[in-house]
């Protein structure tokens, strides 16, 4: 049974109500989640208020020590965390073990050390010197999605805590398990009461109570664009600091001179890794005409060889879709693609594995061609194992198509012509550009999107700045 983590303790929700937590690989409930409401959020905020003066004055060395302790406890229990993430989300266990959980550990380790290189500004003239203090904002809310549950939650919690804030965190109600394990690790690490509070529940209830709480001063949110717009509409008139990491519809641009084997291998990953449920997946693939047919054949063949099935089996490439509702949404987009005149080159259907997972929510990886760049299938985020492929002739044409959605999170460019790569990188409307690679991450870099993919940047010093409030002090000389 999952419990809330409030004021250093594991507690039942005030309502004493719970809802089911599902294992998508078997399509059955396997646990229960607190159905928290504004009363639980109020308790968490009150605990955070009490904790804030001491925590914000705790030396950075001590905060670092605690964060490293939490990181080491996650590391000690990595197998348990990875299994919990895989069961909760449907992702392959080996992915949780090699990517999700190690990255959660790294998030704590990275910010525990980054704080020591965080400096504030000073400006001087002959008459005066100005220096800027960077104080913690206060109590911050952190709301995260289901696709990379612990990875993204800790990406928010770690920089918020290290800069001296107290945090009210809400993981996705669809994947709450590793956040619960994190609360146990924080208790064992000796995290002071009320510094981190994790309140579980639905977005419309618990999330909403966090967003509209007048004493929560900043919000870091990762999730869908529609939810982000709603959150902004509530939080902006309250003058809260906002960091919004939202949806994407990322272009993957492949020129004929690309390093073909490397491109093909990476494109299979950037299309279907984590069931295509990564905001950074390249779901619109544009291929230069001379290699279009060859790419199409090779890509379809490689995709057909992906092994779909039990996430706990080592040989599985693609696990279950996170929920029945999401699986149905993705299927409805495949139907839309057909209605819009697209041709399904492979996949397109629900997949039924044999044995233990026969009632699970699985989809075949799907490749679609023959759609105009500006149809709904190519404009709207699907967030599943579905990609479109489209030929192009010129650099101008592909840039126009790449930039034609409302989204602007990430892009991928494959070419050995470095001038062209840099030219496109400069003109493409995304916050992140990968040239000849994908998902190569350096935690010091600014992370985030433009247009409807978000507002603000997280990562590195950007995150430390977001979670601090600058105060300028002018001293007359
Ligand atoms: P979602 O917007 O439905 O939910 C995200 C979180 O917000 C959940 O914790 C949910 O409970 C909460 N929430 C929902 N309604 C709320 C409300 N009214 N007030 C406050 N909180 C509320 O998104 P999702 O389906 O969980 O995640 C998928 C989306 O996340 C995709 O659009 C994907 O692109 C995006 N995403 C973006 C990034 C990024 O870095 N830009 C990373 C991962 C996922």
XYZ file of C-alpha atoms and ligand atoms in Angstrom:
521
model
C 0.000 0.000 0.000
C 1.406 3.377 -1.034
C 1.257 6.176 1.531
C 1.887 9.877 1.472
C 5.171 11.190 2.877
C 4.306 14.231 4.946
C 6.298 15.806 7.777
C 8.813 12.963 7.700
C 6.184 10.238 8.124
C 4.283 7.824 5.925
C 0.626 8.726 6.320
C -2.756 7.740 5.037
C -4.691 10.365 3.085
C -7.086 12.407 5.213
C -10.014 11.067 3.179
C -8.834 7.488 3.883
C -9.718 6.842 0.233
C -7.490 5.056 -2.263
C -7.642 4.144 -5.932
C -6.144 1.238 -7.859
C -2.615 1.105 -9.194
C -2.259 -1.042 -12.320
C 0.448 -3.265 -13.717
C 0.037 -2.556 -17.443
C 1.856 -5.719 -18.478
C -0.905 -7.883 -17.012
C -3.726 -5.347 -17.180
C -4.607 -5.773 -13.506
C -4.573 -3.697 -10.344
C -1.756 -4.686 -8.012
C -1.829 -1.980 -5.355
C -3.578 1.138 -4.132
C -2.719 4.825 -4.219
C -3.817 7.554 -1.772
C -6.617 9.678 -3.183
C -5.269 12.822 -1.525
C -7.032 16.165 -1.592
C -6.415 19.734 -0.539
C -6.317 18.735 3.142
C -3.256 16.538 2.587
C -1.610 19.288 0.556
C -2.334 21.722 3.395
C -0.678 19.374 5.901
C 2.346 19.087 3.622
C 2.602 22.850 3.167
C 2.336 23.433 6.913
C 5.102 20.880 7.541
C 7.253 22.508 4.864
C 6.726 25.933 6.438
C 7.965 24.689 9.780
C 10.977 23.006 8.154
C 11.935 25.895 5.891
C 13.841 28.242 8.252
C 16.251 25.533 9.426
C 16.593 23.859 6.028
C 17.246 27.102 4.151
C 19.960 27.932 6.693
C 21.529 24.490 6.637
C 25.046 24.698 5.161
C 25.245 23.449 1.578
C 27.748 20.784 2.703
C 25.112 19.224 4.950
C 22.440 19.323 2.251
C 24.966 17.703 -0.082
C 25.699 14.987 2.461
C 22.014 14.151 2.778
C 21.408 14.093 -0.953
C 24.380 11.802 -1.482
C 23.019 9.553 1.228
C 19.644 9.362 -0.550
C 21.474 8.633 -3.820
C 23.483 5.847 -2.207
C 20.351 4.256 -0.731
C 18.669 4.227 -4.145
C 21.888 2.672 -5.470
C 21.865 0.030 -2.751
C 18.262 -0.877 -3.628
C 18.616 -0.389 -7.373
C 17.174 -3.806 -8.233
C 14.051 -3.148 -6.151
C 13.585 0.356 -7.599
C 14.077 -0.885 -11.164
C 11.586 -3.696 -10.778
C 9.037 -1.351 -9.199
C 9.450 1.121 -12.085
C 9.069 -1.606 -14.678
C 5.956 -3.100 -13.060
C 4.340 0.307 -12.542
C 5.051 1.716 -15.979
C 5.368 -1.308 -18.269
C 8.871 -0.347 -19.440
C 11.452 -3.111 -19.912
C 13.165 -3.957 -16.648
C 16.616 -3.658 -18.218
C 15.774 -0.088 -19.285
C 14.704 0.848 -15.751
C 17.868 -0.771 -14.409
C 20.275 0.871 -16.830
C 18.597 4.224 -17.532
C 15.771 5.347 -15.227
C 17.108 4.466 -11.801
C 20.793 5.246 -12.470
C 19.649 8.633 -13.767
C 17.616 9.281 -10.603
C 20.770 8.574 -8.589
C 22.765 10.851 -10.880
C 20.221 13.665 -10.448
C 20.874 13.724 -6.704
C 24.631 13.333 -7.139
C 24.839 15.971 -9.830
C 22.982 18.714 -7.948
C 24.682 17.773 -4.665
C 27.931 18.750 -6.336
C 26.681 21.493 -8.720
C 25.635 23.696 -5.807
C 29.284 24.197 -4.892
C 29.959 25.815 -8.254
C 26.876 28.045 -8.061
C 27.866 31.687 -7.720
C 25.903 34.901 -7.692
C 26.745 38.089 -9.565
C 28.375 41.339 -8.526
C 28.559 44.591 -10.509
C 30.670 47.547 -9.573
C 31.104 51.186 -10.641
C 33.314 53.866 -9.042
C 30.356 54.935 -6.855
C 28.812 51.678 -5.796
C 29.073 47.949 -5.735
C 26.068 45.742 -6.277
C 25.993 42.156 -5.235
C 23.216 39.677 -5.730
C 22.110 37.148 -3.180
C 20.355 34.036 -4.398
C 17.937 32.903 -1.745
C 15.692 29.844 -1.894
C 12.223 30.648 -3.208
C 10.478 28.965 -0.247
C 8.028 26.148 -0.729
C 7.939 24.748 -4.230
C 5.574 22.333 -5.951
C 6.935 19.620 -8.270
C 4.519 17.733 -10.517
C 5.750 14.994 -12.835
C 4.419 12.607 -15.515
C 4.341 8.815 -15.856
C 6.810 8.150 -18.643
C 10.081 8.463 -16.708
C 8.642 8.439 -13.202
C 11.556 8.611 -10.750
C 13.965 10.062 -13.313
C 11.824 13.177 -13.849
C 10.596 13.560 -10.278
C 14.163 13.615 -8.920
C 15.227 15.969 -11.728
C 12.946 18.489 -10.001
C 13.334 17.536 -6.349
C 17.148 17.479 -6.298
C 17.845 21.071 -7.472
C 14.932 22.411 -5.391
C 16.230 20.819 -2.195
C 19.903 21.597 -2.709
C 19.121 25.316 -3.062
C 17.363 25.271 0.324
C 13.702 25.026 -0.673
C 11.151 22.720 0.868
C 9.213 20.661 -1.659
C 5.698 19.371 -2.129
C 6.022 16.735 -4.851
C 3.307 14.878 -6.719
C 4.236 11.981 -8.982
C 1.850 10.819 -11.668
C -1.067 8.883 -10.202
C -0.416 6.280 -12.897
C 3.153 5.511 -11.730
C 3.510 6.396 -8.029
C 5.526 3.413 -6.784
C 9.137 4.591 -7.014
C 8.219 7.954 -5.471
C 6.933 5.957 -2.504
C 10.214 4.005 -2.357
C 12.008 7.354 -2.480
C 10.101 8.514 0.605
C 11.321 5.421 2.453
C 14.893 6.191 1.359
C 14.543 9.788 2.596
C 13.362 8.570 6.000
C 16.294 6.168 6.227
C 18.720 8.898 5.127
C 17.536 11.135 7.958
C 15.996 13.849 5.810
C 14.639 16.456 8.274
C 10.863 16.377 8.728
C 8.849 18.438 6.254
C 11.746 19.236 3.892
C 10.424 16.908 1.214
C 6.763 15.916 1.149
C 5.325 13.552 -1.443
C 1.552 13.691 -1.825
C -0.074 11.121 -4.090
C -3.302 11.522 -6.007
C -5.079 12.672 -9.130
C -3.946 15.734 -11.044
C -7.378 17.310 -10.942
C -7.495 17.037 -7.145
C -4.030 16.789 -5.535
C -2.198 18.481 -8.403
C -4.755 21.241 -8.556
C -4.471 21.842 -4.788
C -0.683 22.245 -5.170
C -0.979 24.590 -8.144
C -3.523 26.869 -6.484
C -2.000 26.838 -2.990
C -1.181 30.446 -2.109
C 1.867 29.579 0.008
C 3.560 27.510 -2.721
C 5.740 30.069 -4.460
C 7.129 28.200 -7.463
C 5.973 25.303 -9.603
C 8.004 22.961 -11.715
C 5.785 20.883 -13.958
C 6.490 18.246 -16.584
C 3.548 16.843 -18.492
C 1.164 17.519 -21.329
C 0.808 20.898 -23.045
C -2.906 21.193 -22.231
C -2.262 20.546 -18.540
C 0.614 23.036 -18.635
C -1.647 25.709 -20.127
C -4.227 25.098 -17.416
C -1.589 25.259 -14.675
C -0.239 28.516 -16.101
C -3.745 30.003 -16.173
C -4.128 29.326 -12.446
C -0.588 30.074 -11.283
C 0.314 33.123 -13.372
C -2.251 35.487 -11.770
C -0.858 34.362 -8.397
C 2.614 35.440 -9.626
C 4.193 32.077 -8.998
C 7.503 31.228 -10.618
C 6.784 28.642 -13.314
C 8.879 26.120 -15.148
C 6.872 24.113 -17.684
C 8.310 21.143 -19.587
C 5.580 20.077 -22.002
C 4.814 17.942 -25.021
C 6.758 17.405 -28.210
C 6.431 16.282 -31.818
C 10.075 16.047 -32.626
C 11.501 15.923 -36.140
C 14.224 13.419 -37.023
C 15.891 14.712 -40.207
C 17.955 12.233 -42.179
C 20.157 13.341 -45.079
C 21.511 10.946 -47.696
C 25.087 11.468 -46.490
C 24.322 10.298 -42.922
C 26.446 7.615 -41.290
C 23.826 5.069 -42.302
C 24.356 2.179 -39.852
C 24.678 4.526 -36.864
C 21.637 6.520 -38.011
C 19.499 3.407 -38.532
C 20.393 1.902 -35.169
C 19.737 5.167 -33.334
C 16.542 5.904 -35.258
C 15.027 2.615 -34.081
C 15.752 3.755 -30.519
C 14.640 7.359 -30.999
C 11.368 6.062 -32.445
C 10.441 3.229 -30.113
C 12.494 3.303 -26.926
C 10.321 3.159 -23.812
C 7.391 2.292 -26.151
C 7.858 5.701 -27.809
C 6.761 7.249 -24.521
C 9.637 9.701 -24.213
C 8.956 13.369 -24.849
C 12.229 13.442 -26.825
C 11.389 10.631 -29.275
C 11.658 11.605 -32.932
C 8.153 10.828 -34.119
C 8.287 12.657 -37.458
C 11.039 11.162 -39.590
C 12.047 13.131 -42.681
C 14.292 11.290 -45.140
C 16.169 12.763 -48.102
C 14.740 11.321 -51.328
C 17.793 9.420 -52.673
C 17.812 7.098 -49.630
C 14.084 7.115 -48.858
C 13.242 3.662 -50.277
C 16.326 1.994 -48.825
C 15.713 3.581 -45.423
C 12.064 2.603 -45.492
C 12.840 -1.055 -46.169
C 15.656 -1.305 -43.630
C 13.743 0.601 -40.951
C 10.634 -1.550 -41.360
C 12.735 -4.717 -41.235
C 14.593 -3.604 -38.074
C 11.344 -2.544 -36.439
C 9.664 -5.863 -37.193
C 12.497 -7.613 -35.384
C 11.841 -5.745 -32.105
C 10.670 -8.082 -29.397
C 7.466 -6.925 -27.731
C 6.291 -8.524 -24.524
C 6.899 -9.192 -20.841
C 8.839 -6.189 -19.491
C 10.521 -8.413 -16.923
C 12.157 -10.590 -19.577
C 15.665 -9.605 -20.490
C 15.179 -10.028 -24.241
C 12.221 -7.617 -24.408
C 12.772 -4.467 -26.479
C 9.325 -2.990 -26.072
C 7.163 -3.394 -22.990
C 3.567 -2.453 -22.197
C 1.797 0.849 -22.811
C 1.332 2.612 -19.487
C -2.479 2.406 -19.285
C -5.475 1.045 -21.142
C -6.692 4.584 -21.706
C -3.370 5.624 -23.239
C -3.245 2.499 -25.410
C -6.694 3.369 -26.737
C -5.620 6.935 -27.406
C -2.628 5.734 -29.429
C -4.838 3.276 -31.356
C -7.244 6.115 -32.135
C -4.329 8.050 -33.677
C -3.420 5.055 -35.835
C -7.027 5.020 -37.051
C -6.793 8.772 -37.689
C -3.631 8.228 -39.746
C -5.517 5.697 -41.899
C -8.465 8.087 -42.260
C -6.043 10.798 -43.346
C -4.770 8.529 -46.120
C -1.650 7.124 -44.486
C -0.265 3.675 -45.276
C 0.687 1.473 -42.334
C 4.050 -0.067 -43.261
C 4.271 -2.176 -40.129
C 2.422 -2.538 -36.839
C -0.837 -0.692 -36.376
C -2.453 -3.104 -33.945
C -2.710 -4.148 -30.353
C -0.244 -6.914 -29.556
C -1.222 -9.904 -27.442
C 1.735 -11.751 -25.909
C 1.427 -15.370 -24.875
C 1.404 -16.386 -21.217
C 1.513 -14.125 -18.168
C 1.007 -10.900 -20.162
C -1.880 -12.004 -22.395
C -4.224 -9.387 -20.899
C -1.595 -6.627 -20.862
C -1.728 -3.403 -22.840
C 0.751 -3.805 -25.686
C 1.021 -2.185 -29.097
C 3.007 -3.105 -32.169
C 5.614 -0.525 -33.138
C 4.031 1.308 -36.033
C 5.479 3.084 -39.077
C 3.223 5.161 -41.307
C 3.961 6.803 -44.671
C 2.120 8.830 -47.243
C 0.825 11.617 -45.029
C 1.127 15.339 -45.675
C 3.423 17.092 -43.185
C 0.568 19.250 -41.907
C -2.129 16.634 -41.233
C -3.279 16.012 -37.656
C -1.242 12.806 -37.334
C 1.869 14.858 -38.058
C 0.854 17.814 -35.918
C -0.449 16.290 -32.680
C 1.544 14.477 -30.027
C 0.755 10.739 -29.990
C 3.319 9.713 -27.343
C 3.451 6.053 -28.246
C 5.271 3.626 -30.574
C 4.086 5.397 -33.716
C 6.197 7.300 -36.244
C 5.612 8.738 -39.684
C 8.162 8.807 -42.485
C 8.152 11.519 -45.132
C 10.553 12.135 -48.043
C 12.100 15.562 -48.688
C 14.164 17.129 -51.460
C 15.761 20.296 -50.123
C 17.072 21.721 -46.894
C 14.523 24.578 -47.060
C 11.657 22.157 -47.522
C 12.604 19.945 -44.592
C 13.169 22.936 -42.336
C 9.723 24.271 -43.212
C 8.133 20.882 -42.432
C 10.146 20.409 -39.230
C 9.104 23.829 -37.943
C 5.454 23.463 -38.900
C 4.061 22.130 -35.594
C 3.110 24.077 -32.491
C 5.762 22.090 -30.587
C 9.450 22.843 -30.259
C 11.081 20.476 -27.807
C 13.855 18.516 -29.511
C 15.160 17.683 -32.971
C 17.581 15.198 -34.466
C 19.751 15.848 -37.538
C 21.705 13.161 -39.389
C 24.329 14.369 -41.860
C 28.095 14.210 -42.262
C 28.046 17.767 -43.631
C 28.827 19.722 -40.497
C 28.085 23.140 -42.027
C 24.632 21.985 -43.030
C 24.060 20.416 -39.626
C 24.930 23.669 -37.872
C 22.886 25.734 -40.317
C 19.790 23.654 -39.632
C 20.487 23.543 -35.905
C 20.523 27.353 -35.862
C 17.252 27.668 -37.794
C 15.219 24.866 -36.289
C 12.666 25.887 -33.673
C 13.478 23.513 -30.814
C 15.146 23.936 -27.430
C 17.376 20.902 -27.923
C 19.137 19.720 -31.093
C 20.975 16.421 -31.410
C 23.383 16.134 -34.339
C 24.253 12.546 -35.269
C 23.033 11.227 -31.928
C 19.992 11.088 -29.677
C 19.436 11.326 -25.914
C 23.096 12.010 -25.220
C 22.669 14.043 -22.046
C 25.018 16.277 -20.079
C 23.209 17.424 -16.952
C 24.948 20.813 -17.037
C 23.126 21.858 -20.228
C 19.863 23.833 -20.385
C 16.944 21.486 -20.992
C 13.540 22.547 -22.269
C 11.441 23.494 -25.234
C 10.169 26.486 -27.189
C 6.688 27.267 -28.553
C 4.050 24.994 -26.937
C 6.745 22.664 -25.574
C 7.354 24.759 -22.530
C 8.526 27.818 -20.710
C 11.879 28.038 -18.964
C 14.811 25.673 -18.773
C 15.812 23.042 -16.274
C 19.210 21.406 -15.795
C 22.550 22.691 -14.573
C 22.756 26.288 -13.421
C 19.375 27.048 -15.051
C 17.669 24.866 -12.450
C 19.650 26.378 -9.584
C 18.655 29.833 -10.806
C 15.003 28.854 -11.143
C 14.834 27.604 -7.569
C 16.431 30.761 -6.159
C 15.204 34.322 -5.972
C 17.819 36.973 -6.746
C 18.056 39.928 -4.387
C 20.308 42.790 -5.415
C 22.075 44.794 -2.731
C 23.654 48.115 -3.663
C 26.404 49.491 -1.439
C 27.458 53.132 -1.988
C 31.207 53.435 -1.867
P -0.346 15.014 -17.779
O -0.250 16.435 -18.147
O -1.634 14.308 -17.944
O 0.064 14.785 -16.257
C 1.310 15.190 -15.744
C 1.181 15.415 -14.251
O 0.290 16.513 -14.032
C 0.599 14.236 -13.483
O 1.231 14.136 -12.227
C -0.865 14.649 -13.316
O -1.476 14.066 -12.199
C -0.726 16.139 -13.128
N -1.928 16.913 -13.456
C -2.911 16.604 -14.341
N -3.865 17.556 -14.328
C -3.477 18.484 -13.423
C -4.039 19.707 -12.962
N -5.208 20.165 -13.423
N -3.371 20.416 -12.030
C -2.186 19.973 -11.560
N -1.604 18.816 -11.947
C -2.250 18.077 -12.873
O 0.817 14.292 -18.589
P 1.134 12.736 -18.641
O 0.129 12.085 -19.510
O 1.379 12.231 -17.270
O 2.558 12.759 -19.379
C 2.718 12.775 -20.761
C 3.054 14.157 -21.244
O 4.228 14.637 -20.596
C 3.375 14.182 -22.717
O 2.744 15.302 -23.287
C 4.887 14.357 -22.754
O 5.402 14.971 -23.915
C 5.107 15.199 -21.559
N 6.496 15.118 -21.113
C 7.310 16.203 -21.321
C 8.641 16.145 -20.933
C 9.566 17.330 -21.127
O 10.653 17.304 -20.575
N 9.186 18.342 -21.881
C 9.129 14.990 -20.329
C 8.271 13.911 -20.154
C 6.944 13.986 -20.542
